[in-house]
Short mmCIF file of C-alpha atoms in Angstrom, two decimals:
data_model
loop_
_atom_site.label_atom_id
_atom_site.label_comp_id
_atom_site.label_asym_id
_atom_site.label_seq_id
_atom_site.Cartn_x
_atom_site.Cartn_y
_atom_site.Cartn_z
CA UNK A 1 30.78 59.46 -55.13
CA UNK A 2 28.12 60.74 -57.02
CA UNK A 3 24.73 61.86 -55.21
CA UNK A 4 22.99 59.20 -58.10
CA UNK A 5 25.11 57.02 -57.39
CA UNK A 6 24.61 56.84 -53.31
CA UNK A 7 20.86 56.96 -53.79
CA UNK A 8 20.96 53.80 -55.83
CA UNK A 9 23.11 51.82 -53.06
CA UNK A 10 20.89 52.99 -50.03
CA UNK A 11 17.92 51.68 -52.11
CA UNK A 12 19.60 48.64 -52.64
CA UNK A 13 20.37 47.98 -49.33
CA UNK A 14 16.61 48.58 -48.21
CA UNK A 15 15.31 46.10 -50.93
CA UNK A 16 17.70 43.54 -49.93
CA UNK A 17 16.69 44.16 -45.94
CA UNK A 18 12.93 43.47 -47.23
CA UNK A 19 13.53 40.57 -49.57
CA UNK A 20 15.86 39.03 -46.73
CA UNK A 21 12.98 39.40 -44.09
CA UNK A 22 10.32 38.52 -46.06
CA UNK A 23 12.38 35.19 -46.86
CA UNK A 24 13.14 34.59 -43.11
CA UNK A 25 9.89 34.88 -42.07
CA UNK A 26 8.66 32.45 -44.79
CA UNK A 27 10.96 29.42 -43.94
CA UNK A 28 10.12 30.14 -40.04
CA UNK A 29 6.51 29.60 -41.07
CA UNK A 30 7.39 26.39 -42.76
CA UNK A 31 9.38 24.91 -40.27
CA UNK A 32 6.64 25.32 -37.67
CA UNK A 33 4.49 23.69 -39.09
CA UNK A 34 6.45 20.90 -40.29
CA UNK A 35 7.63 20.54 -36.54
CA UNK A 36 6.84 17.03 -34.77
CA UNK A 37 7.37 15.95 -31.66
CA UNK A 38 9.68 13.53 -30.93
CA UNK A 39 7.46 11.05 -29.15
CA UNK A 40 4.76 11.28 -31.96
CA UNK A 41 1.98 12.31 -29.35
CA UNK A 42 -1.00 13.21 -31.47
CA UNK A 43 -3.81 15.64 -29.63
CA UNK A 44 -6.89 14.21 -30.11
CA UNK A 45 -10.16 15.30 -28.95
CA UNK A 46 -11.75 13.45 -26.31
CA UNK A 47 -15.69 13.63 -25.71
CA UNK A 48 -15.75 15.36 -22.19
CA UNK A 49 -18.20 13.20 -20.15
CA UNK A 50 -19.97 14.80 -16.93
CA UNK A 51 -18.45 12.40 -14.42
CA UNK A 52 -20.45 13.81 -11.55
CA UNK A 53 -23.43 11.50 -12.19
CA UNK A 54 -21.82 8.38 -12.77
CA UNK A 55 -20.30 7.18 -9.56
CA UNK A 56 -16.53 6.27 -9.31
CA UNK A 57 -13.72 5.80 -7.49
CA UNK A 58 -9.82 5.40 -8.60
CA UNK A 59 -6.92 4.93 -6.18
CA UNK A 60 -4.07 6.51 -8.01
CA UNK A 61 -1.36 5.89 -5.22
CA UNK A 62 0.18 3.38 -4.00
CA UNK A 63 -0.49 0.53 -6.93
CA UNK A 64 -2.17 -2.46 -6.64
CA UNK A 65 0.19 -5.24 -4.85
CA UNK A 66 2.70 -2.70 -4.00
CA UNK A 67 5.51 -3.73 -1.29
CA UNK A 68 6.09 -1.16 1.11
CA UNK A 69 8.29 -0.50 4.28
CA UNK A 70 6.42 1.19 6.54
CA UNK A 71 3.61 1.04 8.67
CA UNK A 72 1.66 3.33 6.90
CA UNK A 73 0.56 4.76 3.81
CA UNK A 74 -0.92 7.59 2.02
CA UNK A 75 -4.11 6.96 0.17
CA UNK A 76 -4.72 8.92 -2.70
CA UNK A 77 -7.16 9.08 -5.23
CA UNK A 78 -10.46 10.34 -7.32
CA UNK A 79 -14.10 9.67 -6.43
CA UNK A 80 -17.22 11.88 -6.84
CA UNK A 81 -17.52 14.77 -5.21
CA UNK A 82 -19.50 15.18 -2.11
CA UNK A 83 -19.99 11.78 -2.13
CA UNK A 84 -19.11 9.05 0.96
CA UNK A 85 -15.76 7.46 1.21
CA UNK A 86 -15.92 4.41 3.51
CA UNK A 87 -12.36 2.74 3.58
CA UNK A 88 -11.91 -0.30 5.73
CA UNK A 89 -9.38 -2.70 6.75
CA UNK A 90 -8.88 -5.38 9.14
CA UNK A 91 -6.96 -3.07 11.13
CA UNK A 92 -9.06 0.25 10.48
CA UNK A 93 -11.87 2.08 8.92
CA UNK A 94 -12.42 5.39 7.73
CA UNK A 95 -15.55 7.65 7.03
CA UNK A 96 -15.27 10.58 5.27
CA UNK A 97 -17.07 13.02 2.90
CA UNK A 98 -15.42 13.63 0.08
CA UNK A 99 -15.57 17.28 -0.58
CA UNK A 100 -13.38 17.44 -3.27
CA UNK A 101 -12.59 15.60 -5.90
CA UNK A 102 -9.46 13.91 -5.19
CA UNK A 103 -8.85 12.77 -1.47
CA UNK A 104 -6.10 11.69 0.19
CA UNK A 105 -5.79 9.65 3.30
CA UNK A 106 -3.49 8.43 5.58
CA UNK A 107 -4.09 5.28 6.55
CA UNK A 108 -2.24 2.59 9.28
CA UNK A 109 -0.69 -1.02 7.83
CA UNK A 110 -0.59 -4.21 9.62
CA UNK A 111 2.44 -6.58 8.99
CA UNK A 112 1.73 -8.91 6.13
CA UNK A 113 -1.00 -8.35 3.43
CA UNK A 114 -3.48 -5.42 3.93
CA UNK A 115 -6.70 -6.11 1.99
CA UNK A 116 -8.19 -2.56 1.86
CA UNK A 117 -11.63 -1.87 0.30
CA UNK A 118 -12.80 1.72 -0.61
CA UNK A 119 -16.02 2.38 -1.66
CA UNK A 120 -18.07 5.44 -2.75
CA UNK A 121 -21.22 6.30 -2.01
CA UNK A 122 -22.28 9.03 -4.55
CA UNK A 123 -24.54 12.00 -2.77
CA UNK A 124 -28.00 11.67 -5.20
CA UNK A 125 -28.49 8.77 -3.20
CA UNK A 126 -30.06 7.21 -7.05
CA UNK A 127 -26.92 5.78 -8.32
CA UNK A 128 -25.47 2.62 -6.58
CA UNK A 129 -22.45 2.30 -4.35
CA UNK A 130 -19.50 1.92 -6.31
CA UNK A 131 -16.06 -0.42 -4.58
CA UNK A 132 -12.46 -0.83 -5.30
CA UNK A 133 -9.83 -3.23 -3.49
CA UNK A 134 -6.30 -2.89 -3.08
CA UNK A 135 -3.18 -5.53 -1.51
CA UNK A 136 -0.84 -3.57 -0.36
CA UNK A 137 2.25 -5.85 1.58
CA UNK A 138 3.73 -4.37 4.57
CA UNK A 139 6.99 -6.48 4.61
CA UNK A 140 10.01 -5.65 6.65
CA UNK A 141 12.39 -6.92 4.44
CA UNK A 142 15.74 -5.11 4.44
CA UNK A 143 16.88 -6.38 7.55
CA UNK B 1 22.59 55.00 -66.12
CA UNK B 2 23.30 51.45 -66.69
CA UNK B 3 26.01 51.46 -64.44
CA UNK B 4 23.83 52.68 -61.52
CA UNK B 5 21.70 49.77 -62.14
CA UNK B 6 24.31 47.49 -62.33
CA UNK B 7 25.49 48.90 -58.41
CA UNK B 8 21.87 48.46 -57.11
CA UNK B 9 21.06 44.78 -58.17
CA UNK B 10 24.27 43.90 -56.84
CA UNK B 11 24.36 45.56 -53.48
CA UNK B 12 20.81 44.10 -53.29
CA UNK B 13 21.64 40.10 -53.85
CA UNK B 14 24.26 40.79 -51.83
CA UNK B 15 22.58 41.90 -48.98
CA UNK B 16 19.64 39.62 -49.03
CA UNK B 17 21.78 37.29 -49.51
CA UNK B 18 24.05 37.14 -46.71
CA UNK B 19 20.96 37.89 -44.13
CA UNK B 20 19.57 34.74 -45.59
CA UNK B 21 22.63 33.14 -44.40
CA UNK B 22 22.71 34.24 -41.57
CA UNK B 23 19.08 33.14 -40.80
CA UNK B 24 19.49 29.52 -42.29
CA UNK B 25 22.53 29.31 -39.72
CA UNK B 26 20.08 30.58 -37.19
CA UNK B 27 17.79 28.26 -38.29
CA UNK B 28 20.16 25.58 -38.07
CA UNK B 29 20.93 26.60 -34.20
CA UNK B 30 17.06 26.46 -33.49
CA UNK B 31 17.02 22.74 -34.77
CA UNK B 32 19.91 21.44 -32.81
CA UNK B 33 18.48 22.80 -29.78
CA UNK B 34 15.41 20.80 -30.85
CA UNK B 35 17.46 18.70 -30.85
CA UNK B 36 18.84 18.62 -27.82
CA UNK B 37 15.52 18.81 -26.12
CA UNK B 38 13.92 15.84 -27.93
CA UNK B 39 17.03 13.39 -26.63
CA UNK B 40 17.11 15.25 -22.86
CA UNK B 41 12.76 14.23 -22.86
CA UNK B 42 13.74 10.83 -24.83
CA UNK B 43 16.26 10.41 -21.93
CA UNK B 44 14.18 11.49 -19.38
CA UNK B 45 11.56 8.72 -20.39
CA UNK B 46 13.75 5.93 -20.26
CA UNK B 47 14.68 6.96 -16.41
CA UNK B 48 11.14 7.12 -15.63
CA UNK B 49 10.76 4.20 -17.29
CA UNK B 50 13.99 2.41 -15.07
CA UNK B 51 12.56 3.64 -12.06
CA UNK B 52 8.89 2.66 -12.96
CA UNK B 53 10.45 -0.80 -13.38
CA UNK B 54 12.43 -0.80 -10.28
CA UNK B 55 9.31 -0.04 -8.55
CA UNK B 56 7.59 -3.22 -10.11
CA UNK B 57 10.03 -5.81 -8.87
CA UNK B 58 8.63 -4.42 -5.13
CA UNK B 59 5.70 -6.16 -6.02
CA UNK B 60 4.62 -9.44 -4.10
CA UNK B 61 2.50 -11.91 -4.93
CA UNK B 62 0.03 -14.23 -2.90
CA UNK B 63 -1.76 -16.94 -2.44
CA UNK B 64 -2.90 -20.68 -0.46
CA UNK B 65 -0.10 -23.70 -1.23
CA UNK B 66 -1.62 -26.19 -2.72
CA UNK B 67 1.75 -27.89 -2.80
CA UNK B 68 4.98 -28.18 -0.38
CA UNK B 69 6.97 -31.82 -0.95
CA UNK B 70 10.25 -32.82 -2.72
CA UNK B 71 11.93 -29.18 -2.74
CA UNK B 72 8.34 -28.31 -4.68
CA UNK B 73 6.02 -25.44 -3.09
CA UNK B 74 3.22 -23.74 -5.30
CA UNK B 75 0.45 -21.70 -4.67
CA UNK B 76 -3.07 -20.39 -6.18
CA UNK B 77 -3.72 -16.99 -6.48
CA UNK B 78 -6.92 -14.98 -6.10
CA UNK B 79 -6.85 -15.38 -10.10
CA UNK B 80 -6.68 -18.75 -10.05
CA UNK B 81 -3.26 -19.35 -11.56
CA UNK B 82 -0.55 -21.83 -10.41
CA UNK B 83 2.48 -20.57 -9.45
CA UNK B 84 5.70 -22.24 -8.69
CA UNK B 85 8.37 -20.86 -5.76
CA UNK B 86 11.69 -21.14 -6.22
CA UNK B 87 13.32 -21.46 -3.24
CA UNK B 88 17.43 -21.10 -2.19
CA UNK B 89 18.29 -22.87 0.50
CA UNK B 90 20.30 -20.03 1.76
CA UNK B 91 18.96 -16.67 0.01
CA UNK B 92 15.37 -17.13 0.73
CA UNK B 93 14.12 -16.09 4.15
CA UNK B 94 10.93 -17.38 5.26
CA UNK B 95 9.16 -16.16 8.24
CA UNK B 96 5.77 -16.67 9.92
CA UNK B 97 3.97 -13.44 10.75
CA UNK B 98 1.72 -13.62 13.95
CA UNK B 99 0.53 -10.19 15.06
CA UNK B 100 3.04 -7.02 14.56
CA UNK B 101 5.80 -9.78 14.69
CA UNK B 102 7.17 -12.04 12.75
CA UNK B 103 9.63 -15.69 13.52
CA UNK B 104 11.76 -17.06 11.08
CA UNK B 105 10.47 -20.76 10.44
CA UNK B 106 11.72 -23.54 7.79
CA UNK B 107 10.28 -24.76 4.40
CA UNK B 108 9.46 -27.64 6.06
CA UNK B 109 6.91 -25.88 8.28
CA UNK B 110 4.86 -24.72 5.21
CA UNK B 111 1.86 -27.16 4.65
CA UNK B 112 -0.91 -26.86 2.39
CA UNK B 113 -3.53 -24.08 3.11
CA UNK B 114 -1.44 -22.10 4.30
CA UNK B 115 -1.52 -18.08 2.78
CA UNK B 116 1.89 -17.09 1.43
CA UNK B 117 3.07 -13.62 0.49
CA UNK B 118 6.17 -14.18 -1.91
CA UNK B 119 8.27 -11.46 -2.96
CA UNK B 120 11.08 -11.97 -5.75
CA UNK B 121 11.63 -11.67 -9.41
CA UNK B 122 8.83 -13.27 -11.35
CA UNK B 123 8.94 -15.21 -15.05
CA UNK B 124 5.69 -16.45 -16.18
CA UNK B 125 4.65 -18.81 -13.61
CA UNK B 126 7.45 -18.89 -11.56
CA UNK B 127 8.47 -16.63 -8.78
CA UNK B 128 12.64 -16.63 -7.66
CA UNK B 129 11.51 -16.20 -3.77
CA UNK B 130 13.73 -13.93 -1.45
CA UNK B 131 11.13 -13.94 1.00
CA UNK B 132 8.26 -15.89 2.13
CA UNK B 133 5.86 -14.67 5.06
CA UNK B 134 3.12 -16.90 5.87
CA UNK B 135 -0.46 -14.97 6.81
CA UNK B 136 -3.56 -14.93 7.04
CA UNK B 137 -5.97 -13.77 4.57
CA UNK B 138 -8.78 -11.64 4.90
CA UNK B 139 -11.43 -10.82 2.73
CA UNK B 140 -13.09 -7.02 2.96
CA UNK B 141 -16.61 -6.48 1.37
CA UNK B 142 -19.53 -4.63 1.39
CA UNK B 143 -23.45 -5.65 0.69
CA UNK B 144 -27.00 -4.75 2.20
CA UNK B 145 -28.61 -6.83 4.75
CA UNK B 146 -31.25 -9.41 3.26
CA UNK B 147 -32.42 -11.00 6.30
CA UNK B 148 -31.55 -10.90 10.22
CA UNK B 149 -31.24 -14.19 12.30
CA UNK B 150 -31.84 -12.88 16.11
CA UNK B 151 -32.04 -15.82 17.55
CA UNK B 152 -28.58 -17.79 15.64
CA UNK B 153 -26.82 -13.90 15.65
CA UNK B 154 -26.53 -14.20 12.03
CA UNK B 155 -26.68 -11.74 9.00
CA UNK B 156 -27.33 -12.22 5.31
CA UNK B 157 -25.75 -10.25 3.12
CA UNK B 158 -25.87 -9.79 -0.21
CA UNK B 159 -22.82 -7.80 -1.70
CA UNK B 160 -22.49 -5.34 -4.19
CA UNK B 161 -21.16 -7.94 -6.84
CA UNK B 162 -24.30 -9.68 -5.98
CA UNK B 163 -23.14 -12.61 -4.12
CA UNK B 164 -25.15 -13.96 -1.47
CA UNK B 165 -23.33 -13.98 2.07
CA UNK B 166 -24.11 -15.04 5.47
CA UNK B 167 -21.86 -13.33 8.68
CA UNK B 168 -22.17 -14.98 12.02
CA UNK B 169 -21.51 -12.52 14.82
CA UNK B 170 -19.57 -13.52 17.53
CA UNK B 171 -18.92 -11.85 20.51
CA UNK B 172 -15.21 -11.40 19.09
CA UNK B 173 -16.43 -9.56 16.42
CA UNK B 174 -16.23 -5.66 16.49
CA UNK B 175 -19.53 -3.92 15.53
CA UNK B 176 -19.20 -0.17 14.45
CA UNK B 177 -22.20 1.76 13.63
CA UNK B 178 -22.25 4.74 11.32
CA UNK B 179 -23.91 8.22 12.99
CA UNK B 180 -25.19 9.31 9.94
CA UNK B 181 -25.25 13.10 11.40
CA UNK B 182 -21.46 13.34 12.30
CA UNK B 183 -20.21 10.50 10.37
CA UNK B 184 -18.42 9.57 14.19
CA UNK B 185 -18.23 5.43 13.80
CA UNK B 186 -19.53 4.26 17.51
CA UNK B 187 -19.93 0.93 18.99
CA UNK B 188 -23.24 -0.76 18.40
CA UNK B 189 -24.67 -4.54 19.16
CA UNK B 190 -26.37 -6.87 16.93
CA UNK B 191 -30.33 -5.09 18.13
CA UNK B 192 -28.84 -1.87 16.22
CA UNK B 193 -28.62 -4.38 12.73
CA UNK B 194 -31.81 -3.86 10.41
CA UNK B 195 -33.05 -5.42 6.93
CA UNK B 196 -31.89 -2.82 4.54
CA UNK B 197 -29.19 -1.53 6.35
CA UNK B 198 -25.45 -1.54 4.49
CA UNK B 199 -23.05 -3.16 5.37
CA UNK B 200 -18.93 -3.42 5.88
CA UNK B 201 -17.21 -6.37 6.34
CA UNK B 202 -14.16 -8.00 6.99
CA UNK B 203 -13.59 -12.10 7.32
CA UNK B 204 -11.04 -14.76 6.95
CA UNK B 205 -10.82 -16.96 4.50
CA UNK B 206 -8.93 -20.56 5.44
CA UNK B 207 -8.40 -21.97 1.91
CA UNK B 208 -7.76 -21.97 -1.79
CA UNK B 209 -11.33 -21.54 -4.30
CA UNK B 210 -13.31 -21.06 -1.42
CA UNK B 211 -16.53 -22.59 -1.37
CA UNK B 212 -18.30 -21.43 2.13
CA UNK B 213 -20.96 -19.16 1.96
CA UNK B 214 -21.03 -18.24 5.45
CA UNK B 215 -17.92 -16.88 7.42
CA UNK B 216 -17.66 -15.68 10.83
CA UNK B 217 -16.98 -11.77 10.83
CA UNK B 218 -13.91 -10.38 12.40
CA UNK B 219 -15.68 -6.79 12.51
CA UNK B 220 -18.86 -5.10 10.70
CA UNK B 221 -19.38 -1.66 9.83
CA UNK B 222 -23.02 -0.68 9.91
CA UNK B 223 -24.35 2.14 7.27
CA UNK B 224 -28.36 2.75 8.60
CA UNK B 225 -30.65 2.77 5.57
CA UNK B 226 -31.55 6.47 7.11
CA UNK B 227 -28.49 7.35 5.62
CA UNK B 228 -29.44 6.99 2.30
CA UNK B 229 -33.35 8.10 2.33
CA UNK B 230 -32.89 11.37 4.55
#
């Protein structure tokens, strides 16, 4: 083979490695950003409010009305921090300070319904008291 | 000269060519295992979902009869809404729970006013029961102290919903008060009780759309107002 000859193939093959990366990395491009998820989740942005001032408290286990069998249960949820967690029962009451902001309690069940109030008494000692009830059913019922 | 051209446009195409191949089929890898991940999270959801579900049905519902005759019981709820209990004469268990125990008792021995817990599948307005327990229901609230009756051992309250209260204290009734240094709960008597003070309480309530105003408290939990001005 001519010297000419092998010059002009060894500069054909680095073209064609250039074009064919230059093309790859293209439709990669494209197809990223035309990617959607499948459960069409959008982001959107969410004003952040400073939930420190405004008193609150959520119990994010065990639900509302829940059945349960056993005698006790684990409280958990979200209140202000620093604030005063009173949680009472017929059967019990709690005090605590709330030094974080998520607690988690556990706390005794009497056969039958269990009316359970929490409430949250925010530290500034300005803002009001703030309550939240929950049923929870301690039924033996797989016997 | 022409020749050499020829060679280098070809080996070119060529080349770019089959990498582009190659990448498509890459490409085409990348998107089934997309794919793949999309129906495993899709899947995934629909467990959750079945479980979630599962969870539900554990659910009870309560509330005073209003009616037990002819093979007919309903209740009211706390919301106020009828609802009717099926009952199976030999599926559905009903028992009477008195303490930590509880005695297994007939349909028959249900009468109006009395506090059921039902727990079965529910449609609309009507629960399938496959258990009954009869209770007793208590109410839990909390309000400040508007006025203190010495002489009748009595307590206004007025609670954070704004509903005006009264508690009579018995001698039955268990009075905590709050140490608002160690937060210890101790046992205090009715002298310890000021206007101002907050608080906790927990009564029984005997009927459906209750209309009393004054209950007599099973136990009190006593927040000083020092608490809140130190």
């Amino acid at each position: 083979m001519k010297k000419e000859t092998i010059t002009a193939v060894s500069f054909g093959i680095i073209l064609g490695v250039i074009v064919a990366l230059f093309v790859i990395f293209q439709s990669k491009e494209k197809q990223l950003s035309k990617a959607k998820p499948i459960n069409n989740q959008t982001t959107t942005m969410t004003p952040k409010i400073k939930t420190n001032n405004i008193p609150f408290i959520e119990v994010t286990s065990p639900s509302d009305k829940v059945v349960v069998g056993s005698n006790s249960v684990v409280l958990k949820g979200k209140a202000n921090k620093n604030s005063l967690i009173v949680i009472q029962s017929p059967i019990k009451e709690l005090v605590f300070k709330n030094t974080k902001e998520e607690f988690s309690q556990e706390f005794p069940l009497a056969l039958g319904e269990n009316a359970i109030e929490l409430t949250n008494y925010p530290a500034d000692n300005t803002s009001s008291a703030v309550h939240k009830e929950l049923r929870i059913y301690y039924l033996e019922i797989n016997d | 000269m022409k020749n050499k051209i020829l060679v280098f446009v070809m080996v070119a195409l060529f080349l770019s060519g089959s990498t582009i191949a190659k990448a498509q089929s890459k490409n085409a890898t990348a998107s089934s295992n997309i794919a793949e991940d999309e129906i495993q999270n899709f899947k995934d959801k629909i467990a959750s979902k079945v479980a979630e579900l599962t969870k539900q049905e554990q659910k009870a519902i309560s509330g005073f009869v209003v009616k037990n005759s002819s093979n007919q019981l309903s209740i009211i709820t706390d919301d106020n809404q009828t609802m009717q209990i099926k009952i199976d004469d030999i599926l559905t268990k009903i028992y009477q729970i008195n303490g930590a125990a509880k005695k297994e008792i007939k349909l028959a021995d249900i009468v109006k006013d009395d506090y059921l817990i039902v727990n079965g599948p529910t449609s609309d307005t009507t629960v399938t029961a496959n258990y009954i327990f009869v209770d007793e229901k208590y109410l839990v609230n909390v309000g400040k102290v508007t006025e203190v009756d010495k002489e009748n051992y009595s307590l206004k309250v007025m609670t954070l919903d704004k509903e005006a209260i009264g508690l009579d204290i018995e001698t039955a009734t268990k009075q905590l008060l709050l140490d608002i240094k160690t937060l210890e709960l101790n046992r205090a008597g009715f002298s310890k009780i000021k206007e101002g003070d907050t608080v906790h309480f927990v009564v029984k309530q005997k009927q459906a759309n209750n209309k009393e105003t004054t209950y007599s408290a099973v136990k009190i939990l006593i927040i000083p107002q020092e608490y809140f001005i130190k």
